[in-house]
Amino acid sequence: MYFLSGWPRRLLCPLQGPEPPVHIRTDPQRALFAVLAPSQLSVWYCRPSVLIVSYKELSKAASQFGPYKQAEWRPDSTMIAVSTAKGYILFFEIPSARDKYLYEPMYPKGSPHLKGTPHYKEEQCAPSLSLEMKKVLDLQASITSLQSMLEDLLVATADGFLHLVHWDGMTNGRKAINLCTVPFSVDLQSSRGSFLGFEDVYIRDMEYCATLDGFAVVFNDGRVGFITPMSSRFTAEQLHGVWAQDVIDGTCVAVNNKYRLMAFGCANGSVQVYTIDTTTGAMQFSHKLELTPKQYPDIWNKTGPVKLIRWSPDSCVVMVTWECGGLSLWSVFGAQLICTLGGDFAYQSDGTKKDPLKISSMTWGSEGYHLWVIDGNSSQNTKPDRDAKNEPQQFGILQFHFIKSALTVNPCMSNQEQVLLQGEDRLYLNCGDATQAQNPRNTSAHSEHKPTRERGPFSDGNLDSQGLSTLLGHRHWHVVQIHSTYLESNWPIRFSAIDKLGQNVAVVGKFGFAHYSLLTKKWKLFGNITQEQNMIVTGGLAWWNDFIVLACYNLNDHQEELRIYLRTSNLDNAFAHITKVQANTLLLSVFRDIVILFRADCSICLYSIERRPEGLNPTASVQVLQEVSMSRYIPHPFLVVSVTLTSVRTETGISLKMPQQACEAESIMLNLAGQLIMLQRDRSGPQIRDKDNNPNQRKHLPFCAPVVLAQSVENVWTTCRINKQKRHLLEALWLSCGGAGMKVWLPLFPRDHRKPHSFLSRRIMLPFHINIYPLAVLFEDALVLGAVNDTVLYDCLYTQTSAREHLEVLFPFSIVERTSQIYLHHILRQLLVRNLGEQALLLAHSCATLPYFPHVLELMLHEVLEEEATSREPIPDPLLPTVAKFITEFPLFLQTVVHCARKTEYALWNYLFAAVGNPKDLFEECLMAQDLDTAASYLIILQNMEVPAVSRQHATLLFNTALEQGKWDLCRHMIRFLKAIGSGETETPPATPTTQEPSSSSGFEFFRHRSISLSQSAENLHSKFNLTKTLSMPSGPSGKRWSKDSDCAENMYIDMMLWRHARRLLEEIKLKDLGCFAAQLGFELIGWLCKERARAARVEDFVFALKKLHKDFLWPFPVIPASSINSPFKNGKYKTAMGEQLLKSQSADTFVTMEMDTGVSSTPRSRSWLGAIGSSQREIDTASSHGPHMQDAFLSPLLSDECSIGSATDLTETSSMVDGDWTMVDENFSSLSLTQSELEHISLELASKGPHKSQVQLRPGYKPFLNIIKPQIQKLSEIAEEQVQPEAFQPVNPSKVTEQANTRAEESRTLISHGTNPQSDAGNSSASRHEEDKSKTEDEDSFQEGSYDCIVS
């Protein structure tokens, strides 16, 4: 509502050695401030905040009158009355020197600044005034209170008299009333009241209330009351007093005229707020303002008596200060907004406590943007050292700066979803980026930053809601500086409004108005200054599509008008639609295409507004629809806080024949001094509306008598949008009730959707508390938006010597932050309390798509659990079982329960699981639902609630399931968990986790300080702290029992489970999964495979295993070149040589490339696969050096259709060809002239390569496998070399034999070290089987198996 901004400002006094001020009082217009010192009266101006004139009393007169005490202004600001300590009243006249000004703004030459503006001097410059003492009145008794009452001055003296003094004829009009003769009673209905009955009773403080026509008083004995004249004559016989029975320690009083409230400060530090019961006239308690020990444990009962209470100019907030110092700001019905007795206001950055600011007097400035405060500390000690220097004295006047919600002065903003705050020279908006809001369907580059919600099928295109993340996107405000040209002549800003999409704002100052586009970043002002200065906006302003609607007073014609300006045209009366209005307009609001005005004659007028396209600039036309007189129900027009039109209705008298009327204007909502009154359309008469199609000509139904819906209402929110999915939220009425929190008037709908119109809609009022002050409601998103004051300390920037001087040390820097809160769980809970579970389900299902819906369920469960489980009294009808049953209706039930449990004290778990079910059953449900992360959370619950044997049993189940599903992170956590519970095994459940050391506190510390943002889903939240704390090794008593025996036993237990899983994978030939399993869990695969060579590692079906292997790694089968099939050389020798070349190209070089990629090479060879092609002929010719052992190893190609297996076509479908390979070929084509055979080799090599990902996966297992089978391969090659006939492999060029033989020997070693297929179960098992089956001496068979191993790549 109101928020502190920045640092306070200290005003400088230009006078030599002034006295410290003791009292400040503003004039009714809040432009001039009278400041009293003991013998001096000064008048200050508001903007600029400068001293205008000062009157210094002569020492002789000062000793006669005594020190000045209080001041009071005449209503027309032409006189000031000052009371003195010795019972004198001094009357000062303030004659204004015409056309003389103390300060004038200086502009450079040629500046177009406003020299010809009407009222220019008055607005721009501080006026030159003088003070003349006109009259002295001696009342011969100490004066305790001065109060201006219409044309009279009411003075209370310490001798128990009330004096009524006229401003003009002071002596003749003087009347004195003895308080002892005024009857007092509990209410005005009592036949005769009792008298005060004490001689020494007098009024300590009093204030006049115009809307109650009487004055609230505080007596010197602490009693409080209200004195009202029973007739127009103000005499003792005509006065009657009413007691407030419960207050006996009153100290001061302040009156709120708009809400008819009297706030009495008490000696115990609280403020009791009363109103007058209109039927009996008795004083009725409304609410109390007091600090709570929960919020302020150090200071709540040490504040001392309340010293001063001051209501703001718009009557929306009240400022309270105490004898011991400090400031506290409250909303009208008791929501606390600011308090300077805690936080950075009370403590320095090093933790030392500051002295609170003591205030001797304070008053609000214009529009509530400033609070002028007399610093009590500086009043007591002046600084004489400054007087010697001719410097301005730092006067004891502080100015606190405030920004406030637009709702305080322009309540028609309550149908918007934006938060708009206004300061004296700037606006604060929360609507984010206007360019995003412009296009609701925009999901382009910025969409991840501030996406906006798409229009729903049921929402009106023009009335679309802004996106959730646009309104919540970040904590910073969009600040719009108000145009200085407009501000100079029209300060202060009185009203502001923002359109529905948050793209345009309009502001109203003293005269005229201006508007600003967030898209173009430009202001529009009146081109003709005279037009601007001739209109005063009286009833606020509102946006209607592209038009600005406002009610104003035309100074030229002395006429009230309703004006509509088009945003896109120039700001000029020529483009405005102007309608004359009968009476002064106090409030204005827009609902769909209807404008509603509340006028000073207590009547409500409805206008229809219609857009008419005429030429370039469309115009809007206005037509009167209906007038409703409210004078019977409204005692004073100033009491109406807000008026709005809504589609809200009850079932009374609604016709069932016309369901389409549901979205029409059904009722008027009127906030009358905090009472919410509803006037509904009367449908009890004959229904003739639908016969006439023209909406403007048909007769409108009258309104029923008003009904009071709620009390203590500060703000009302409603929307005119329609969304059939979320009818509960969009057709509800939202109320802000100050300290009582919020209320929602919720419609109740039938479950049966087949007959939607046969049900008479009923409603229910549900109260709920929120932690922020609500400024806007996001209806579909179930969120309340608000703002909150935050502070930043800068005292460390200043040295201790100069610290006393700086306000930056005394006060923190105040900033305003955006905030929001979920309210859905409160409403669901209230419905469940009232046995409306079906309605709660309907509402919850309509909101189940919200991103924070899981958090809503969790909050509801948590709050009910905390309340009921910690209650000292037995609860007759507990709500927790109902809430638990309600949550089971949603799929997130299991997560909700476990998240709630982990954020709650261990002591409350039994109570929780007694309602929601046994955690063992819930754990098993998680396993059945394959929700392993949630099951892991339940495992922590079981660990704390059950004996270790049960924990191990469930942990084993979860571990096995996690292994099967490949949840490796969870597997690692489970291994640690199993080791941990094995190390500290006992047969009793562990003690409460809170008694353990922090290292094993089961993650509770995290939750005690949790701060979960709305955007965080439950899943993200869970994964963040998944088992990390609990699964660490325990410390403390359990850790001492850690021993090698239990360690070995647990390790054996875990290893057996790992072995069993690995054996199953190997038996099912899932080598890829086995590799992942080994890599992720650090499983010693090689050693285990050696042990399993005769068991799980045996291959029964080689062909199936080979195909499975290729399929697992998406690796293509070898492709046979056509030349080797159709060649005239059909003999086996050539075939073998070709096979060997093919083997090299597809096997060795592939893995050479792989090794090169990782920077690991087993030999110093550095040739690329392309380089192999150039020497292909050489390799064929010189195959004799190493080729013979391959002669019978090559598998003959199948010349039938089966050779299409693993073809190049399949490669493109099943494996991802690395783009880099093709690029390399393209680059090399320019420098190489390739033959057809070389091209064929390139294509063969590419076709035989698997995807890059498979290469990376195969790489880690390649070397270990090779090291195991290398001896067998070398043994085989030696046998093969002995059997071969050398003359079949003679080289073509004998001179190169030696050189090439050495090369081939080197390459042969490389081939052996690169040629095997990694992780090939076939190769490994065949090598091991060859060793075992030594009885088989057939070399050919052995060769077949060994060479088969080498080729699979």
JSON list of C-alpha atoms in Angstrom, two decimals, residues 432-539:
[
{"chain": "A", "resi": 432, "resn": "GLY", "atom": "CA", "xyz": [7.79, -6.72, -17.59]},
{"chain": "A", "resi": 433, "resn": "ASP", "atom": "CA", "xyz": [8.59, -6.31, -21.25]},
{"chain": "A", "resi": 434, "resn": "ALA", "atom": "CA", "xyz": [5.78, -4.57, -23.11]},
{"chain": "A", "resi": 435, "resn": "THR", "atom": "CA", "xyz": [6.92, -5.91, -26.48]},
{"chain": "A", "resi": 436, "resn": "GLN", "atom": "CA", "xyz": [6.29, -9.42, -25.22]},
{"chain": "A", "resi": 437, "resn": "ALA", "atom": "CA", "xyz": [2.87, -8.57, -23.89]},
{"chain": "A", "resi": 438, "resn": "GLN", "atom": "CA", "xyz": [1.96, -7.10, -27.24]},
{"chain": "A", "resi": 439, "resn": "ASN", "atom": "CA", "xyz": [2.00, -10.49, -28.93]},
{"chain": "A", "resi": 440, "resn": "PRO", "atom": "CA", "xyz": [0.54, -13.16, -26.62]},
{"chain": "A", "resi": 441, "resn": "ARG", "atom": "CA", "xyz": [1.40, -15.94, -29.07]},
{"chain": "A", "resi": 442, "resn": "ASN", "atom": "CA", "xyz": [5.03, -14.91, -29.46]},
{"chain": "A", "resi": 443, "resn": "THR", "atom": "CA", "xyz": [7.33, -17.80, -28.68]},
{"chain": "A", "resi": 444, "resn": "SER", "atom": "CA", "xyz": [10.39, -16.54, -30.54]},
{"chain": "A", "resi": 445, "resn": "ALA", "atom": "CA", "xyz": [13.85, -15.73, -29.28]},
{"chain": "A", "resi": 446, "resn": "HIS", "atom": "CA", "xyz": [12.69, -14.07, -26.10]},
{"chain": "A", "resi": 447, "resn": "SER", "atom": "CA", "xyz": [10.05, -16.63, -25.25]},
{"chain": "A", "resi": 448, "resn": "GLU", "atom": "CA", "xyz": [12.20, -18.51, -22.80]},
{"chain": "A", "resi": 449, "resn": "HIS", "atom": "CA", "xyz": [12.86, -15.25, -20.97]},
{"chain": "A", "resi": 450, "resn": "LYS", "atom": "CA", "xyz": [9.33, -13.90, -20.69]},
{"chain": "A", "resi": 451, "resn": "PRO", "atom": "CA", "xyz": [6.80, -16.10, -22.45]},
{"chain": "A", "resi": 452, "resn": "THR", "atom": "CA", "xyz": [3.20, -15.01, -22.37]},
{"chain": "A", "resi": 453, "resn": "ARG", "atom": "CA", "xyz": [0.21, -17.26, -22.00]},
{"chain": "A", "resi": 454, "resn": "GLU", "atom": "CA", "xyz": [-1.69, -18.03, -25.17]},
{"chain": "A", "resi": 455, "resn": "ARG", "atom": "CA", "xyz": [-5.25, -16.97, -25.34]},
{"chain": "A", "resi": 456, "resn": "GLY", "atom": "CA", "xyz": [-7.55, -19.63, -24.08]},
{"chain": "A", "resi": 457, "resn": "PRO", "atom": "CA", "xyz": [-10.51, -20.74, -26.15]},
{"chain": "A", "resi": 458, "resn": "PHE", "atom": "CA", "xyz": [-12.91, -19.05, -23.75]},
{"chain": "A", "resi": 459, "resn": "SER", "atom": "CA", "xyz": [-11.17, -15.74, -23.14]},
{"chain": "A", "resi": 460, "resn": "ASP", "atom": "CA", "xyz": [-12.09, -12.54, -24.87]},
{"chain": "A", "resi": 461, "resn": "GLY", "atom": "CA", "xyz": [-9.39, -11.43, -27.30]},
{"chain": "A", "resi": 462, "resn": "ASN", "atom": "CA", "xyz": [-9.23, -7.88, -25.97]},
{"chain": "A", "resi": 463, "resn": "LEU", "atom": "CA", "xyz": [-9.29, -8.96, -22.35]},
{"chain": "A", "resi": 464, "resn": "ASP", "atom": "CA", "xyz": [-6.46, -11.44, -22.47]},
{"chain": "A", "resi": 465, "resn": "SER", "atom": "CA", "xyz": [-4.55, -12.12, -19.28]},
{"chain": "A", "resi": 466, "resn": "GLN", "atom": "CA", "xyz": [-0.85, -11.37, -19.25]},
{"chain": "A", "resi": 467, "resn": "GLY", "atom": "CA", "xyz": [1.55, -14.29, -19.13]},
{"chain": "A", "resi": 468, "resn": "LEU", "atom": "CA", "xyz": [2.51, -15.66, -15.75]},
{"chain": "A", "resi": 469, "resn": "SER", "atom": "CA", "xyz": [6.23, -15.27, -16.30]},
{"chain": "A", "resi": 470, "resn": "THR", "atom": "CA", "xyz": [5.74, -11.76, -17.69]},
{"chain": "A", "resi": 471, "resn": "LEU", "atom": "CA", "xyz": [4.16, -10.73, -14.40]},
{"chain": "A", "resi": 472, "resn": "LEU", "atom": "CA", "xyz": [6.50, -12.81, -12.24]},
{"chain": "A", "resi": 473, "resn": "GLY", "atom": "CA", "xyz": [9.58, -12.82, -14.46]},
{"chain": "A", "resi": 474, "resn": "HIS", "atom": "CA", "xyz": [11.99, -11.10, -12.07]},
{"chain": "A", "resi": 475, "resn": "ARG", "atom": "CA", "xyz": [12.11, -9.03, -8.91]},
{"chain": "A", "resi": 476, "resn": "HIS", "atom": "CA", "xyz": [12.92, -5.72, -10.58]},
{"chain": "A", "resi": 477, "resn": "TRP", "atom": "CA", "xyz": [10.44, -2.98, -11.36]},
{"chain": "A", "resi": 478, "resn": "HIS", "atom": "CA", "xyz": [9.92, -1.28, -14.66]},
{"chain": "A", "resi": 479, "resn": "VAL", "atom": "CA", "xyz": [10.42, 2.34, -13.56]},
{"chain": "A", "resi": 480, "resn": "VAL", "atom": "CA", "xyz": [8.90, 5.12, -15.68]},
{"chain": "A", "resi": 481, "resn": "GLN", "atom": "CA", "xyz": [10.08, 8.67, -14.97]},
{"chain": "A", "resi": 482, "resn": "ILE", "atom": "CA", "xyz": [7.19, 11.13, -15.29]},
{"chain": "A", "resi": 483, "resn": "HIS", "atom": "CA", "xyz": [7.80, 13.83, -17.88]},
{"chain": "A", "resi": 484, "resn": "SER", "atom": "CA", "xyz": [9.46, 16.82, -16.20]},
{"chain": "A", "resi": 485, "resn": "THR", "atom": "CA", "xyz": [7.54, 19.38, -18.29]},
{"chain": "A", "resi": 486, "resn": "TYR", "atom": "CA", "xyz": [4.23, 18.02, -17.08]},
{"chain": "A", "resi": 487, "resn": "LEU", "atom": "CA", "xyz": [5.48, 17.58, -13.51]},
{"chain": "A", "resi": 488, "resn": "GLU", "atom": "CA", "xyz": [6.80, 21.14, -13.15]},
{"chain": "A", "resi": 489, "resn": "SER", "atom": "CA", "xyz": [3.40, 22.75, -13.50]},
{"chain": "A", "resi": 490, "resn": "ASN", "atom": "CA", "xyz": [1.21, 19.90, -12.23]},
{"chain": "A", "resi": 491, "resn": "TRP", "atom": "CA", "xyz": [2.98, 18.40, -9.20]},
{"chain": "A", "resi": 492, "resn": "PRO", "atom": "CA", "xyz": [1.88, 16.31, -7.26]},
{"chain": "A", "resi": 493, "resn": "ILE", "atom": "CA", "xyz": [0.69, 13.26, -9.19]},
{"chain": "A", "resi": 494, "resn": "ARG", "atom": "CA", "xyz": [-2.80, 12.44, -7.91]},
{"chain": "A", "resi": 495, "resn": "PHE", "atom": "CA", "xyz": [-3.99, 9.47, -10.02]},
{"chain": "A", "resi": 496, "resn": "SER", "atom": "CA", "xyz": [-2.39, 6.88, -12.26]},
{"chain": "A", "resi": 497, "resn": "ALA", "atom": "CA", "xyz": [-3.78, 4.00, -14.34]},
{"chain": "A", "resi": 498, "resn": "ILE", "atom": "CA", "xyz": [-2.42, 1.22, -16.55]},
{"chain": "A", "resi": 499, "resn": "ASP", "atom": "CA", "xyz": [-4.21, -0.58, -19.38]},
{"chain": "A", "resi": 500, "resn": "LYS", "atom": "CA", "xyz": [-5.09, -4.27, -19.35]},
{"chain": "A", "resi": 501, "resn": "LEU", "atom": "CA", "xyz": [-2.07, -5.41, -21.37]},
{"chain": "A", "resi": 502, "resn": "GLY", "atom": "CA", "xyz": [0.35, -3.32, -19.35]},
{"chain": "A", "resi": 503, "resn": "GLN", "atom": "CA", "xyz": [1.54, -1.33, -22.36]},
{"chain": "A", "resi": 504, "resn": "ASN", "atom": "CA", "xyz": [0.30, 2.17, -21.55]},
{"chain": "A", "resi": 505, "resn": "VAL", "atom": "CA", "xyz": [0.09, 4.28, -18.40]},
{"chain": "A", "resi": 506, "resn": "ALA", "atom": "CA", "xyz": [-1.65, 7.59, -17.73]},
{"chain": "A", "resi": 507, "resn": "VAL", "atom": "CA", "xyz": [-1.04, 10.03, -14.88]},
{"chain": "A", "resi": 508, "resn": "VAL", "atom": "CA", "xyz": [-3.06, 12.94, -13.49]},
{"chain": "A", "resi": 509, "resn": "GLY", "atom": "CA", "xyz": [-1.47, 15.85, -11.66]},
{"chain": "A", "resi": 510, "resn": "LYS", "atom": "CA", "xyz": [-2.98, 19.08, -10.39]},
{"chain": "A", "resi": 511, "resn": "PHE", "atom": "CA", "xyz": [-4.34, 19.93, -13.86]},
{"chain": "A", "resi": 512, "resn": "GLY", "atom": "CA", "xyz": [-4.87, 17.90, -17.03]},
{"chain": "A", "resi": 513, "resn": "PHE", "atom": "CA", "xyz": [-3.22, 14.53, -17.60]},
{"chain": "A", "resi": 514, "resn": "ALA", "atom": "CA", "xyz": [-0.49, 12.85, -19.66]},
{"chain": "A", "resi": 515, "resn": "HIS", "atom": "CA", "xyz": [0.07, 9.31, -20.93]},
{"chain": "A", "resi": 516, "resn": "TYR", "atom": "CA", "xyz": [3.04, 7.14, -21.81]},
{"chain": "A", "resi": 517, "resn": "SER", "atom": "CA", "xyz": [3.59, 4.13, -24.08]},
{"chain": "A", "resi": 518, "resn": "LEU", "atom": "CA", "xyz": [5.94, 1.41, -22.88]},
{"chain": "A", "resi": 519, "resn": "LEU", "atom": "CA", "xyz": [6.34, 0.26, -26.50]},
{"chain": "A", "resi": 520, "resn": "THR", "atom": "CA", "xyz": [7.49, 3.58, -27.97]},
{"chain": "A", "resi": 521, "resn": "LYS", "atom": "CA", "xyz": [8.98, 4.88, -24.67]},
{"chain": "A", "resi": 522, "resn": "LYS", "atom": "CA", "xyz": [7.33, 8.27, -25.31]},
{"chain": "A", "resi": 523, "resn": "TRP", "atom": "CA", "xyz": [5.08, 10.63, -23.35]},
{"chain": "A", "resi": 524, "resn": "LYS", "atom": "CA", "xyz": [2.12, 12.50, -24.83]},
{"chain": "A", "resi": 525, "resn": "LEU", "atom": "CA", "xyz": [1.25, 15.89, -23.31]},
{"chain": "A", "resi": 526, "resn": "PHE", "atom": "CA", "xyz": [-1.38, 18.46, -24.23]},
{"chain": "A", "resi": 527, "resn": "GLY", "atom": "CA", "xyz": [-0.22, 20.54, -27.18]},
{"chain": "A", "resi": 528, "resn": "ASN", "atom": "CA", "xyz": [-2.32, 23.43, -25.91]},
{"chain": "A", "resi": 529, "resn": "ILE", "atom": "CA", "xyz": [-1.25, 24.28, -22.35]},
{"chain": "A", "resi": 530, "resn": "THR", "atom": "CA", "xyz": [-4.45, 26.26, -21.76]},
{"chain": "A", "resi": 531, "resn": "GLN", "atom": "CA", "xyz": [-6.58, 23.15, -22.34]},
{"chain": "A", "resi": 532, "resn": "GLU", "atom": "CA", "xyz": [-4.47, 21.24, -19.83]},
{"chain": "A", "resi": 533, "resn": "GLN", "atom": "CA", "xyz": [-4.71, 23.96, -17.17]},
{"chain": "A", "resi": 534, "resn": "ASN", "atom": "CA", "xyz": [-8.49, 24.32, -17.61]},
{"chain": "A", "resi": 535, "resn": "MET", "atom": "CA", "xyz": [-9.37, 20.81, -16.51]},
{"chain": "A", "resi": 536, "resn": "ILE", "atom": "CA", "xyz": [-9.12, 19.22, -13.05]},
{"chain": "A", "resi": 537, "resn": "VAL", "atom": "CA", "xyz": [-9.64, 15.46, -12.97]},
{"chain": "A", "resi": 538, "resn": "THR", "atom": "CA", "xyz": [-11.92, 14.71, -10.00]},
{"chain": "A", "resi": 539, "resn": "GLY", "atom": "CA", "xyz": [-13.02, 11.07, -10.10]}
]
